[in-house]
Structures are given as structure tokens and as C-alpha cells.
Short mmCIF file of C-alpha atoms in Angstrom, two decimals:
data_model
loop_
_atom_site.label_atom_id
_atom_site.label_comp_id
_atom_site.label_asym_id
_atom_site.label_seq_id
_atom_site.Cartn_x
_atom_site.Cartn_y
_atom_site.Cartn_z
CA UNK A 1 130.17 -140.08 85.91
CA UNK A 2 130.21 -142.82 83.35
CA UNK A 3 132.99 -142.14 81.47
CA UNK A 4 131.46 -143.95 78.43
CA UNK A 5 130.74 -147.15 80.29
CA UNK A 6 126.91 -147.97 81.57
CA UNK A 7 125.72 -149.43 84.58
CA UNK A 8 126.90 -153.28 84.02
CA UNK A 9 130.97 -151.95 83.30
CA UNK A 10 130.21 -152.09 79.34
CA UNK A 11 131.34 -149.69 77.35
CA UNK A 12 128.54 -147.77 75.71
CA UNK A 13 128.41 -147.01 72.18
CA UNK A 14 130.16 -144.03 70.47
CA UNK A 15 127.00 -142.38 69.63
CA UNK A 16 125.19 -143.02 73.15
CA UNK A 17 128.29 -141.63 75.11
CA UNK A 18 127.46 -138.43 77.17
CA UNK A 19 129.19 -135.11 75.97
CA UNK A 20 132.70 -134.74 77.61
CA UNK A 21 132.31 -132.38 80.58
CA UNK A 22 133.73 -129.01 80.45
CA UNK A 23 137.23 -128.14 81.12
CA UNK A 24 136.75 -125.81 84.33
CA UNK A 25 139.55 -123.33 85.04
CA UNK A 26 141.88 -125.31 88.16
CA UNK A 27 141.28 -123.70 91.37
CA UNK A 28 143.76 -121.78 93.15
CA UNK A 29 144.60 -120.27 89.52
CA UNK A 30 143.36 -116.60 88.23
CA UNK A 31 141.24 -116.96 85.12
CA UNK A 32 142.94 -115.75 82.19
CA UNK A 33 141.67 -112.72 80.65
CA UNK A 34 142.36 -111.08 77.38
CA UNK A 35 144.48 -108.23 76.53
CA UNK A 36 141.84 -105.19 77.00
CA UNK A 37 139.08 -107.14 77.91
CA UNK A 38 136.70 -105.81 80.60
CA UNK A 39 137.28 -107.95 83.69
CA UNK A 40 133.10 -108.23 83.89
CA UNK A 41 132.73 -109.37 80.56
CA UNK A 42 135.14 -112.14 81.72
CA UNK A 43 132.71 -112.57 84.81
CA UNK A 44 129.56 -111.51 83.79
CA UNK A 45 127.86 -112.58 86.88
CA UNK A 46 130.29 -111.12 88.91
CA UNK A 47 131.14 -114.52 90.83
CA UNK A 48 133.96 -113.91 93.01
CA UNK A 49 136.64 -116.19 92.46
CA UNK A 50 137.13 -118.82 95.00
CA UNK A 51 140.36 -118.39 97.41
CA UNK A 52 142.05 -121.48 97.36
CA UNK A 53 140.88 -123.81 99.71
CA UNK A 54 137.65 -122.58 99.68
CA UNK A 55 134.47 -125.40 99.21
CA UNK A 56 131.98 -125.04 96.15
CA UNK A 57 129.39 -124.75 98.69
CA UNK A 58 130.32 -122.16 100.57
CA UNK A 59 131.18 -120.18 97.71
CA UNK A 60 127.13 -120.87 96.47
CA UNK A 61 126.17 -119.80 99.86
CA UNK A 62 127.91 -116.36 99.58
CA UNK A 63 126.39 -115.80 95.94
CA UNK A 64 123.19 -116.53 97.27
CA UNK A 65 123.41 -113.81 99.94
CA UNK A 66 124.71 -111.39 97.79
CA UNK A 67 122.15 -109.02 95.87
CA UNK A 68 121.86 -109.56 92.00
CA UNK A 69 123.71 -107.29 89.90
CA UNK A 70 123.11 -105.55 86.51
CA UNK A 71 125.67 -103.98 85.35
CA UNK A 72 123.95 -102.27 82.59
CA UNK A 73 121.02 -100.51 84.91
CA UNK A 74 120.88 -101.28 88.09
CA UNK A 75 117.25 -99.61 88.60
CA UNK A 76 115.92 -102.20 86.29
CA UNK A 77 116.77 -104.85 88.86
CA UNK A 78 115.03 -102.81 91.66
CA UNK A 79 111.80 -102.42 89.26
CA UNK A 80 111.88 -105.99 88.84
CA UNK A 81 109.56 -108.25 91.10
CA UNK A 82 111.74 -110.70 92.89
CA UNK A 83 111.82 -114.31 91.17
CA UNK A 84 111.05 -113.00 87.64
CA UNK A 85 113.39 -112.94 84.73
CA UNK A 86 113.91 -110.09 82.85
CA UNK A 87 113.41 -111.83 79.52
CA UNK A 88 110.36 -113.20 80.51
CA UNK A 89 109.15 -109.59 81.62
CA UNK A 90 110.32 -107.97 78.36
CA UNK A 91 108.68 -110.80 76.28
CA UNK A 92 104.99 -110.19 78.07
CA UNK A 93 105.53 -106.18 77.29
CA UNK A 94 106.20 -106.95 73.99
CA UNK A 95 103.16 -109.30 73.85
CA UNK A 96 101.01 -106.63 75.33
CA UNK A 97 102.12 -103.87 72.91
CA UNK A 98 101.81 -106.41 70.02
CA UNK A 99 98.07 -106.98 71.29
CA UNK A 100 97.53 -103.09 71.60
CA UNK A 101 98.93 -102.22 68.24
CA UNK A 102 96.87 -105.37 66.96
CA UNK A 103 93.53 -103.73 68.84
CA UNK A 104 94.24 -100.42 67.19
CA UNK A 105 95.07 -101.68 63.77
CA UNK A 106 91.69 -103.62 63.82
CA UNK A 107 89.54 -100.54 65.37
CA UNK A 108 91.53 -98.55 62.73
CA UNK A 109 90.39 -101.02 60.29
CA UNK A 110 86.88 -100.77 60.86
CA UNK A 111 86.58 -97.50 61.18
CA UNK A 112 87.80 -96.87 57.66
CA UNK A 113 85.56 -99.18 56.55
CA UNK A 114 82.69 -97.40 58.36
CA UNK A 115 84.00 -94.33 56.76
CA UNK A 116 84.15 -95.69 53.19
CA UNK A 117 80.63 -96.95 53.69
CA UNK A 118 79.10 -93.99 55.03
CA UNK A 119 81.15 -92.18 52.11
CA UNK A 120 79.62 -94.27 49.52
CA UNK A 121 76.11 -94.36 51.35
CA UNK A 122 76.56 -90.18 50.91
CA UNK A 123 77.51 -90.38 47.72
CA UNK A 124 74.58 -92.67 46.55
CA UNK A 125 72.32 -90.29 48.59
CA UNK A 126 73.79 -87.27 46.68
CA UNK A 127 73.95 -89.18 43.28
CA UNK A 128 70.23 -90.05 43.62
CA UNK A 129 69.14 -86.81 44.48
CA UNK A 130 71.11 -85.10 41.88
CA UNK A 131 69.38 -87.63 39.27
CA UNK A 132 65.75 -86.69 40.79
CA UNK A 133 66.26 -82.74 40.10
CA UNK A 134 67.90 -83.67 36.56
CA UNK A 135 65.17 -85.77 35.90
CA UNK A 136 62.48 -83.64 36.80
CA UNK A 137 64.43 -80.56 34.87
CA UNK A 138 64.18 -82.78 31.85
CA UNK A 139 60.52 -83.63 32.35
CA UNK A 140 59.67 -79.82 32.75
CA UNK A 141 62.01 -78.86 29.66
CA UNK A 142 60.65 -81.33 27.67
CA UNK A 143 57.01 -80.40 28.62
CA UNK A 144 57.89 -76.83 27.42
CA UNK A 145 59.35 -77.95 24.40
CA UNK A 146 56.21 -79.75 23.55
CA UNK A 147 54.36 -77.02 24.87
CA UNK A 148 56.08 -74.55 22.11
CA UNK A 149 55.70 -76.78 19.65
CA UNK A 150 51.96 -77.06 20.26
CA UNK A 151 51.86 -73.38 20.79
CA UNK A 152 53.43 -72.67 17.22
CA UNK A 153 51.90 -75.43 15.27
CA UNK A 154 48.69 -76.17 16.46
CA UNK A 155 47.17 -72.87 17.91
CA UNK A 156 44.70 -70.58 15.84
CA UNK A 157 46.64 -67.50 14.73
CA UNK A 158 45.67 -63.94 16.15
CA UNK A 159 45.16 -61.41 14.11
CA UNK A 160 46.94 -58.94 16.46
CA UNK A 161 50.00 -61.53 15.20
CA UNK A 162 48.61 -61.64 11.59
CA UNK A 163 48.23 -59.31 8.71
CA UNK A 164 45.01 -57.89 6.91
CA UNK A 165 44.55 -56.93 3.51
CA UNK A 166 42.17 -54.26 2.89
CA UNK A 167 41.09 -54.10 -0.85
CA UNK A 168 39.61 -50.75 -1.55
CA UNK A 169 37.63 -49.60 -4.43
CA UNK A 170 36.16 -45.96 -5.14
CA UNK A 171 36.24 -45.77 -8.65
CA UNK A 172 34.25 -49.04 -9.33
CA UNK A 173 37.20 -50.62 -10.93
CA UNK A 174 40.09 -50.42 -9.72
CA UNK A 175 40.96 -52.09 -6.40
CA UNK A 176 43.59 -50.54 -3.88
CA UNK A 177 45.44 -53.65 -1.80
CA UNK A 178 46.75 -52.03 1.76
CA UNK A 179 48.41 -54.43 4.39
CA UNK A 180 48.42 -53.72 7.78
CA UNK A 181 49.15 -55.16 10.83
CA UNK A 182 46.39 -57.51 12.86
CA UNK A 183 46.54 -55.30 16.11
CA UNK A 184 45.63 -52.16 13.97
CA UNK A 185 42.62 -53.98 12.25
CA UNK A 186 41.40 -55.68 15.40
CA UNK A 187 40.33 -54.67 18.71
CA UNK A 188 38.64 -56.43 21.26
CA UNK A 189 37.94 -58.86 18.14
CA UNK A 190 36.06 -56.07 16.47
CA UNK A 191 36.77 -54.76 13.03
CA UNK A 192 38.26 -51.40 12.71
CA UNK A 193 38.83 -49.74 9.61
CA UNK A 194 41.17 -46.48 8.07
CA UNK A 195 38.49 -43.87 7.85
CA UNK A 196 40.75 -41.43 6.74
CA UNK A 197 41.41 -43.75 3.71
CA UNK A 198 37.86 -44.02 3.11
CA UNK A 199 37.27 -39.75 3.17
CA UNK A 200 40.36 -39.73 0.65
CA UNK A 201 38.87 -42.18 -1.79
CA UNK A 202 35.44 -40.41 -1.55
CA UNK A 203 36.86 -36.84 -1.80
CA UNK A 204 35.88 -35.51 1.60
CA UNK A 205 37.97 -32.87 3.42
CA UNK A 206 39.48 -33.19 6.37
CA UNK A 207 40.33 -31.22 9.51
CA UNK A 208 42.17 -32.74 12.23
CA UNK A 209 43.85 -32.27 15.23
CA UNK A 210 45.40 -33.91 18.56
CA UNK A 211 41.80 -34.17 19.84
CA UNK A 212 39.50 -34.17 17.01
CA UNK A 213 38.92 -35.23 13.09
CA UNK A 214 36.06 -33.77 11.10
CA UNK A 215 35.28 -35.07 8.10
CA UNK A 216 33.07 -33.53 5.44
CA UNK A 217 31.40 -34.26 2.38
CA UNK A 218 30.88 -32.19 -0.19
CA UNK A 219 27.38 -31.22 -1.12
CA UNK A 220 25.69 -33.01 -3.76
CA UNK A 221 28.57 -35.00 -4.31
CA UNK A 222 30.17 -31.74 -6.06
CA UNK A 223 33.84 -31.36 -5.01
CA UNK A 224 34.11 -28.16 -5.84
CA UNK A 225 31.45 -27.09 -2.83
CA UNK A 226 34.33 -28.61 -0.50
CA UNK A 227 35.28 -25.06 0.94
CA UNK A 228 31.58 -25.13 2.42
CA UNK A 229 28.32 -23.82 1.26
CA UNK A 230 26.58 -24.89 4.87
CA UNK A 231 24.63 -27.94 3.53
CA UNK A 232 27.70 -30.44 3.84
CA UNK A 233 27.18 -33.82 5.84
CA UNK A 234 29.81 -34.18 8.01
CA UNK A 235 31.61 -36.66 10.94
CA UNK A 236 33.69 -35.81 13.60
CA UNK A 237 35.39 -38.51 15.95
CA UNK A 238 37.01 -37.91 19.23
CA UNK A 239 40.28 -39.30 20.18
CA UNK A 240 40.13 -42.36 22.03
CA UNK A 241 36.25 -41.88 22.78
CA UNK A 242 33.09 -43.18 21.61
CA UNK A 243 31.72 -40.02 21.07
CA UNK A 244 30.76 -38.45 17.61
CA UNK A 245 28.72 -36.08 15.75
CA UNK A 246 27.15 -36.78 12.59
CA UNK A 247 25.50 -33.71 10.75
CA UNK A 248 25.46 -32.03 13.99
CA UNK A 249 23.91 -34.65 16.04
CA UNK A 250 25.91 -36.29 19.00
CA UNK A 251 25.93 -40.07 18.73
CA UNK A 252 28.07 -43.14 19.93
CA UNK A 253 30.62 -45.67 18.39
CA UNK A 254 30.27 -49.06 19.28
CA UNK A 255 33.58 -48.80 20.45
CA UNK A 256 36.12 -45.80 20.68
CA UNK A 257 37.96 -44.49 17.61
CA UNK A 258 41.53 -44.61 17.66
CA UNK A 259 43.85 -41.77 16.31
CA UNK A 260 47.08 -43.57 15.10
CA UNK A 261 50.02 -42.05 12.60
CA UNK A 262 47.63 -39.09 11.25
CA UNK A 263 44.96 -42.00 10.76
CA UNK A 264 41.53 -41.84 12.41
CA UNK A 265 40.65 -45.69 12.87
CA UNK A 266 36.63 -46.60 13.48
CA UNK A 267 34.68 -49.64 14.15
CA UNK A 268 33.67 -51.13 11.08
CA UNK A 269 30.17 -51.53 11.64
CA UNK A 270 30.16 -47.53 11.82
CA UNK A 271 30.18 -47.07 8.07
CA UNK A 272 27.97 -49.99 7.28
CA UNK A 273 25.40 -48.59 9.76
CA UNK A 274 25.44 -44.80 9.29
CA UNK A 275 26.64 -44.11 5.66
CA UNK A 276 25.13 -44.50 2.27
CA UNK A 277 27.10 -45.79 -0.51
CA UNK A 278 30.03 -47.35 1.16
CA UNK A 279 30.25 -51.13 2.10
CA UNK A 280 32.45 -53.13 4.14
CA UNK A 281 32.69 -57.14 3.97
CA UNK A 282 35.22 -58.88 5.89
CA UNK A 283 36.54 -62.37 4.98
CA UNK A 284 38.32 -62.95 8.20
CA UNK A 285 39.04 -66.59 7.12
CA UNK A 286 41.27 -65.49 4.58
CA UNK A 287 42.31 -61.91 6.25
CA UNK A 288 40.92 -59.90 3.53
CA UNK A 289 38.53 -56.75 4.25
CA UNK A 290 36.83 -55.31 1.24
CA UNK A 291 35.81 -51.40 0.99
CA UNK A 292 33.67 -50.96 -2.07
CA UNK A 293 31.63 -47.78 -3.12
CA UNK A 294 28.66 -49.16 -4.20
CA UNK A 295 26.77 -48.21 -7.71
CA UNK A 296 23.23 -46.86 -8.19
CA UNK A 297 22.50 -50.30 -9.47
CA UNK A 298 23.66 -53.53 -7.80
CA UNK A 299 22.64 -55.80 -10.48
CA UNK A 300 24.81 -54.18 -13.19
CA UNK A 301 26.98 -56.89 -13.86
CA UNK A 302 28.80 -54.91 -16.65
CA UNK A 303 29.81 -52.44 -14.23
CA UNK A 304 28.63 -49.24 -16.09
CA UNK A 305 26.18 -48.34 -13.88
CA UNK A 306 26.95 -44.70 -11.81
CA UNK A 307 28.65 -44.90 -8.70
CA UNK A 308 26.00 -44.46 -5.67
CA UNK A 309 26.37 -41.28 -3.66
CA UNK A 310 28.25 -41.18 -0.68
CA UNK A 311 26.40 -39.97 2.27
CA UNK A 312 25.24 -39.97 6.15
CA UNK A 313 22.18 -41.82 7.23
CA UNK A 314 21.91 -39.22 10.20
CA UNK A 315 20.80 -35.51 8.60
CA UNK A 316 20.71 -32.12 9.85
CA UNK A 317 17.88 -31.47 12.47
CA UNK A 318 17.08 -28.33 10.01
CA UNK A 319 15.56 -30.30 7.35
CA UNK A 320 13.48 -33.17 9.04
CA UNK A 321 11.83 -35.54 6.16
CA UNK A 322 8.78 -37.76 7.34
CA UNK A 323 9.77 -41.42 6.80
CA UNK A 324 7.22 -43.50 5.06
CA UNK A 325 6.93 -47.11 6.14
CA UNK A 326 7.56 -49.19 3.13
CA UNK A 327 4.58 -51.16 1.36
CA UNK A 328 4.83 -54.30 2.20
CA UNK A 329 4.62 -52.86 6.10
CA UNK A 330 1.90 -54.57 8.36
CA UNK A 331 0.21 -51.49 10.21
CA UNK A 332 -3.52 -51.77 11.13
CA UNK A 333 -6.04 -50.13 13.07
CA UNK A 334 -5.75 -46.28 13.50
CA UNK A 335 -1.88 -46.33 13.91
CA UNK A 336 -0.91 -42.24 13.02
CA UNK A 337 1.88 -41.91 10.41
CA UNK A 338 5.44 -42.02 11.49
CA UNK A 339 7.56 -39.12 11.46
CA UNK A 340 11.13 -38.41 12.61
CA UNK A 341 13.62 -36.03 12.75
CA UNK A 342 16.19 -37.78 11.11
CA UNK A 343 16.59 -40.49 8.01
CA UNK A 344 15.99 -43.44 9.33
CA UNK A 345 14.40 -45.27 6.00
CA UNK A 346 17.47 -47.77 6.31
CA UNK A 347 16.27 -48.37 9.83
CA UNK A 348 12.15 -49.08 9.10
CA UNK A 349 12.75 -53.35 7.93
CA UNK A 350 14.09 -53.51 11.77
CA UNK A 351 11.22 -51.29 13.19
CA UNK A 352 8.23 -52.93 11.88
CA UNK A 353 9.70 -56.56 10.58
CA UNK A 354 7.80 -58.73 8.40
CA UNK A 355 8.15 -61.74 10.83
CA UNK A 356 7.29 -59.41 13.51
CA UNK A 357 5.39 -62.36 15.65
CA UNK A 358 8.75 -63.98 15.96
CA UNK A 359 9.49 -61.25 18.55
CA UNK A 360 6.29 -61.74 20.59
CA UNK A 361 8.05 -64.76 23.24
CA UNK A 362 6.38 -64.28 26.08
CA UNK A 363 8.87 -65.06 29.47
CA UNK A 364 7.87 -64.77 32.81
CA UNK A 365 7.41 -66.32 36.14
CA UNK A 366 5.11 -68.74 34.41
CA UNK A 367 6.67 -69.30 31.08
CA UNK A 368 10.35 -70.23 31.00
CA UNK A 369 13.36 -70.33 28.66
CA UNK A 370 15.49 -73.46 28.24
CA UNK A 371 18.80 -72.87 29.94
CA UNK A 372 21.08 -73.78 27.12
CA UNK A 373 19.01 -71.52 24.62
CA UNK A 374 21.51 -68.28 23.29
CA UNK A 375 20.30 -66.42 20.23
CA UNK A 376 21.87 -66.97 16.90
CA UNK A 377 22.03 -63.65 15.99
CA UNK A 378 23.31 -61.52 18.71
CA UNK A 379 25.12 -58.34 17.77
CA UNK A 380 27.04 -55.42 20.11
CA UNK A 381 24.73 -52.54 20.77
CA UNK A 382 26.70 -49.21 20.27
CA UNK A 383 24.79 -47.14 22.65
CA UNK A 384 26.35 -49.55 25.63
CA UNK A 385 27.36 -47.19 28.76
CA UNK A 386 30.82 -46.16 28.37
CA UNK A 387 31.81 -46.84 32.13
CA UNK A 388 34.44 -50.20 31.60
CA UNK A 389 31.33 -52.39 31.34
CA UNK A 390 31.35 -55.27 28.50
CA UNK A 391 29.35 -54.21 25.23
CA UNK A 392 26.29 -55.39 25.65
CA UNK A 393 24.47 -57.35 22.89
CA UNK A 394 20.91 -58.11 21.56
CA UNK A 395 19.31 -59.93 18.75
CA UNK A 396 19.94 -58.05 15.33
CA UNK A 397 16.82 -56.78 14.33
CA UNK A 398 16.10 -55.45 17.84
CA UNK A 399 19.87 -54.00 18.11
CA UNK A 400 19.33 -52.14 14.75
CA UNK A 401 15.30 -50.94 16.00
CA UNK A 402 17.27 -49.53 19.21
CA UNK A 403 20.14 -47.93 17.29
CA UNK A 404 17.44 -46.02 15.09
CA UNK A 405 15.49 -45.10 18.67
CA UNK A 406 19.15 -43.60 20.05
CA UNK A 407 19.89 -41.74 16.72
CA UNK A 408 16.05 -39.97 17.02
CA UNK A 409 16.55 -39.91 21.13
CA UNK A 410 19.97 -37.94 20.52
CA UNK A 411 18.63 -36.02 17.82
CA UNK A 412 15.88 -34.78 20.39
CA UNK A 413 18.64 -33.57 23.01
CA UNK A 414 18.51 -36.27 25.22
CA UNK A 415 22.24 -37.53 24.79
CA UNK A 416 23.28 -38.94 28.32
CA UNK A 417 20.66 -41.77 27.95
CA UNK A 418 22.84 -45.34 27.38
CA UNK A 419 21.97 -48.88 27.94
CA UNK A 420 23.19 -50.57 30.96
CA UNK A 421 22.19 -54.33 30.37
CA UNK A 422 20.72 -56.59 27.42
CA UNK A 423 21.50 -59.84 27.07
CA UNK A 424 21.90 -61.91 29.90
CA UNK A 425 22.88 -65.83 29.93
CA UNK A 426 21.25 -68.37 32.07
CA UNK A 427 24.07 -68.63 34.25
CA UNK A 428 24.69 -64.95 34.73
CA UNK A 429 21.14 -64.21 35.61
CA UNK A 430 20.81 -67.22 38.36
CA UNK A 431 24.34 -65.07 40.17
CA UNK A 432 22.59 -61.89 39.60
CA UNK A 433 19.14 -63.57 41.71
CA UNK A 434 21.41 -65.40 44.13
CA UNK A 435 23.16 -62.28 45.06
CA UNK A 436 19.66 -60.47 45.17
CA UNK A 437 18.32 -63.05 47.58
CA UNK A 438 21.76 -62.93 49.65
CA UNK A 439 21.15 -59.10 50.08
CA UNK A 440 17.59 -58.44 50.27
CA UNK A 441 15.76 -61.95 50.93
CA UNK A 442 13.91 -64.19 48.44
CA UNK A 443 10.65 -62.24 48.94
CA UNK A 444 11.89 -58.63 48.15
CA UNK A 445 14.03 -60.58 45.28
CA UNK A 446 11.07 -62.00 43.72
CA UNK A 447 9.79 -58.48 43.06
CA UNK A 448 12.67 -57.23 41.07
CA UNK A 449 14.35 -59.98 39.79
CA UNK A 450 13.89 -62.87 37.83
CA UNK A 451 15.12 -66.37 38.63
CA UNK A 452 17.18 -67.91 36.11
CA UNK A 453 15.11 -69.25 32.91
CA UNK A 454 12.36 -67.00 33.49
CA UNK A 455 14.29 -63.88 32.64
CA UNK A 456 13.55 -61.60 29.63
CA UNK A 457 17.05 -60.65 29.40
CA UNK A 458 17.99 -64.48 27.85
CA UNK A 459 15.71 -63.57 25.02
CA UNK A 460 17.70 -60.66 23.78
CA UNK A 461 14.83 -58.65 23.10
CA UNK A 462 15.16 -56.16 25.93
CA UNK A 463 17.25 -53.67 27.23
CA UNK A 464 17.63 -51.34 30.43
CA UNK A 465 18.46 -47.89 29.70
CA UNK A 466 18.42 -44.70 31.53
CA UNK A 467 20.70 -41.53 32.77
CA UNK A 468 21.06 -42.40 36.36
CA UNK A 469 23.90 -43.95 37.99
CA UNK A 470 22.21 -46.89 38.71
CA UNK A 471 18.42 -48.07 37.56
CA UNK A 472 16.17 -46.49 39.61
CA UNK A 473 12.17 -45.64 39.34
CA UNK A 474 13.65 -41.84 39.86
CA UNK A 475 14.28 -41.87 35.94
CA UNK A 476 10.11 -41.45 35.59
CA UNK A 477 11.43 -38.22 36.53
CA UNK A 478 13.61 -37.61 33.68
CA UNK A 479 12.67 -35.77 30.49
CA UNK A 480 14.39 -38.64 28.39
CA UNK A 481 11.73 -40.88 30.01
CA UNK A 482 8.84 -38.70 28.67
CA UNK A 483 10.35 -39.00 25.54
CA UNK A 484 10.63 -42.61 25.61
CA UNK A 485 6.96 -43.06 26.57
CA UNK A 486 5.84 -41.23 23.81
CA UNK A 487 7.82 -42.64 21.17
CA UNK A 488 9.59 -46.04 21.91
CA UNK A 489 6.28 -47.61 19.92
CA UNK A 490 7.59 -46.33 16.59
CA UNK A 491 10.63 -48.07 16.98
CA UNK A 492 9.02 -51.05 18.16
CA UNK A 493 9.72 -51.01 22.16
CA UNK A 494 7.27 -51.21 25.13
CA UNK A 495 7.44 -50.40 28.12
CA UNK A 496 7.97 -53.95 29.49
CA UNK A 497 6.57 -53.30 33.31
CA UNK A 498 4.47 -50.32 33.93
CA UNK A 499 3.76 -49.14 37.11
CA UNK A 500 0.05 -50.34 37.15
CA UNK A 501 0.57 -53.65 36.03
CA UNK A 502 2.56 -55.12 38.60
CA UNK A 503 -0.02 -57.67 39.58
CA UNK A 504 -0.09 -58.94 36.45
CA UNK A 505 3.45 -58.83 35.67
CA UNK A 506 4.61 -60.04 38.82
CA UNK A 507 7.18 -57.50 39.39
CA UNK A 508 7.81 -53.88 40.49
CA UNK A 509 7.42 -50.73 38.35
CA UNK A 510 10.44 -50.65 36.19
CA UNK A 511 10.93 -47.31 33.67
CA UNK A 512 14.26 -48.46 32.79
CA UNK A 513 13.01 -51.87 30.95
CA UNK A 514 12.50 -51.69 27.36
CA UNK A 515 11.18 -54.84 25.18
CA UNK A 516 11.19 -55.06 21.89
CA UNK A 517 7.54 -56.18 19.97
CA UNK A 518 7.89 -54.58 16.54
CA UNK A 519 5.86 -51.19 15.73
CA UNK A 520 3.03 -52.81 14.88
CA UNK A 521 2.33 -55.14 18.26
CA UNK A 522 3.62 -52.08 20.01
CA UNK A 523 1.10 -49.31 18.92
CA UNK A 524 -1.40 -51.65 19.98
CA UNK A 525 -0.01 -52.31 23.59
CA UNK A 526 0.87 -48.31 23.66
CA UNK A 527 -2.26 -47.15 22.89
CA UNK A 528 -4.46 -49.90 24.99
CA UNK A 529 -2.33 -49.18 27.83
CA UNK A 530 -2.04 -52.77 28.41
CA UNK A 531 1.11 -54.92 29.29
CA UNK A 532 2.35 -57.85 26.92
CA UNK A 533 0.67 -60.31 29.00
CA UNK A 534 -2.79 -58.96 28.42
CA UNK A 535 -1.81 -58.27 24.96
CA UNK A 536 -0.97 -62.08 24.52
CA UNK A 537 -4.05 -63.39 26.20
CA UNK A 538 -6.00 -61.47 24.15
#
């Protein structure tokens, strides 16, 4: 020990002096204990007190030979590896725990970040999907709104959703206005008129039940005769049917009669075509229909001329009167006097037109008509077969002449004949021809069907008419065909494809196919036994 002196014997400065040695308990004396203290706490290492006279080295040797003691947990000493200090082992365990905790926290934070990213991605995808759906719905809604706006403000008014004002004048001066809904006034774009109202204005008597309605005109216009003298003119309509009876003769309307709330509605053309003294004028743009009783002198501007007599153009068959052709009719040769059972004087200008050459156009396998040709004066045919097919059409002059022929034919008792085909467009003729070729082959089809552009049907001057389920040469065996063979020329019609002219016409015999050429030409072709090609060639 230096005791405050260095190796040279000099006293060391006080700051450089080593600490003083710890005073130890004198040997041979027991260690002092605090009252109530645990002896083991006073000697925590469990060192034995050195007996008096025992050296320190021996005490150290003994301590080395003794097993370590742990006053707190003996098992901890057994589990601790040899030579490892307890404090070091605890520190290492804590480090591992902290490392594991850090790793777990990192994994947890990473998982949370991944979950958050996944939720954000899912929310973004859901948002975009909803946005797309809402966008589509918005576009559809906008389209619907725009469509409705255009429909409401820019569409053409439909007759069925509008009203029509009927102005009826029967006394020549006072007009009676009656506004009705469009669905009553128009059906399939055909004007209908209230015949019950017309009958009331013309003093007709009415007999009506659930199926039929009969309107009777008094004889000679005398209302006192309305009880019936046997000479009255009348018309009888059948509910929801085209069949009518005029003065005892069966006939057909262009469209079915309609019974509604006790009134009878009929096509307006019935009044125009089959009644005298009443006119029907349609102002479709203005929504007005004028029904007027005519005056005997239509040129009387003051309205003082007497009213014209109201009558039906078809008369009873018991009193046939000859129909004299007008003075300006072009009749040449030995044409016999034309007589009809019914009064067809109103149709004379159609059966024997002044401009007859206009109707002598030739269309056959070598003479074509343009694909875009459509006659400008097509009108409905009243006698179209009532089997669901569309109403057939012809040029106006030919259609009126055909009406006259049906009136006379029905009066003769052949009421089962009807029109099955008339005007055909270029496109429709092409469809028919292609179907025939597909079913029968082109060679056979060319004998009975025309190629598009080479069909007379496109001219609007011919009609197929018969009383069979379908067109057939068997019609030649029917009595109605015999009547047509003898009388068709009187109305301006010819049999277009005779049996003995197939080599000239290029088509098979068609006893149902009739072509309008006007009475003068029809008489010459009929009397000479020619076909149209031969007549026009000469």
C-alpha cells in the first residue's frame, strides 16, 4: 500500500492519493447485526465467518468448493449455465423479447398499412363503379327526357289523339258543328262519318238493332211516305262488317261499319261514291270535315236554288234503266248500246274516259317500267277480299270503273267475287318473283310471274279477282267468270292473258287477271278476240 507516498518516497498530492482502504471487521470477532435483521442479509453471499486462526486462503478455497447459493430461487441456480452471470442472462432475454416485440410491431404496422391500402383500393374501385353506373343512368335519363321533349314538341299530331270538327249543313244555310275525338273520325287513316247524323239531317227513318242498322229514304223525298210504299231507297249496314245492302243489292264497303253509342260510323267514301245530293269534304290539315247537302244549281252563289234530292246511286233491280253514254264519249265502230241493271251514270266518265290513251301503256317481258315509278293517283279498292290482307289500290279512274263493275256484278247475283291483288310496288314484285323461283324454279316461275319492273301490277291498272281460295284456272269454270267474259269490256276491262294467246303474252292463262284500258279499246279487243299486244301492234 502506498499510504499517500509514491515510489520515490515523496508524498503524493491529495488529489492523487488513492482512496482509503475499507475498514473491515477485525478477525475473530463476530459481525455486528442490526436488531431484527436477517443474518443472510448481513452476509448475502452466505460466506462463512472465518474461525479464529484460519487463513484467508483457506477460506477462499472453501468458498470455491462450495456450490453457489441463491437465497431467492434455488432452481434458478440449477438452470443457469455454468459460468454465466444471472444479470447477463436476464439482459439477453430482455433483448430477445424486445427484438420479438419490435418485429411483431413492424409486421403489425405493415399489415395495417396493407389493409389500409387494400381498403382504399376497394373503396376507389367501388366509387368508380358507382360513378360509372350513375353516369350511365344519367345519360339514359337525359336521353329519355330529350326523347320525350322531342316527341311532345316536334312530332306530327296523331288523328287518334286530336279532335275533328264535323260541320254539317243540310238546309243550305245553317251549319251544325260537332267535335269528336280522332279515334272515331279516323281508323287506319281512313275518314269515317256519322251516318246516323246524316240520316237525321236528311229525314231518313232508322231501324237499328244490335247487329244491323237500316236507313230508309222516303219516296220522292216526301217524308209522309216514310212509313213505306215499297219504292223507298235504303241502305242496311252490318256491325263490324264490310257487307251492306243498298236497295236490295249486296255490296261491300272499303272498311267495316262501326256501331258506337247508338250511332253508325261508315267510311266517308261511301257517301261520296254511292249517294247523290250529299258531299263530304275533308280538311285534314285544319281538322275539319264538311258534310253538305247540295243544291240543284251548284253555281248559285246566293244560295236560293232548291236543295238537291238525296238518293242512292244503286237502284232497285226491279226498275232497270239504260245508261246512255255522254255526248262526248268516244265510241266508234259497231259497239252495241250499253245497258246496266243499276244506275251507273255517275261512273260513266271513268268507264269511258276522254283521255283513254293514257291507260294503254304496255308492260310485259320486253317493256319495263322504272323501279321508282309509283302512280300518283292510287286509291283504295272497296271490294278487297276481307281476309286480313291490306286494302288493295288502283289508279283512281280504274278503281272507280272497277267499283261500277262490282256494283253490276253483285246486282247480277255474283256477290262472292272479290279483289285479291292490284297495285304492287317494284320491291314487292321482286319478293314474289324470288319466292316463286325458289319454290318452282326460274323456268316455271317465268310462265306465271313477272320479274320486277315487268309487271302490269306496278302500273296500278290491273286487278286479280275471283271467288276461289287462291288464284286458279278453275275460276274459268265459275258462272261469275262467264259473266265477266261477257260484260267486263262495258266497264273498260279486258282479260289480259287469254288462254289462246300464251305464246304472244308470254304468260299462262289467267282467267282472274283483268286490265283497265277504257271502254272503247276494251270493246275492240273483246270483239276482235285479240290480246293487248296485238291491239297495240295494229
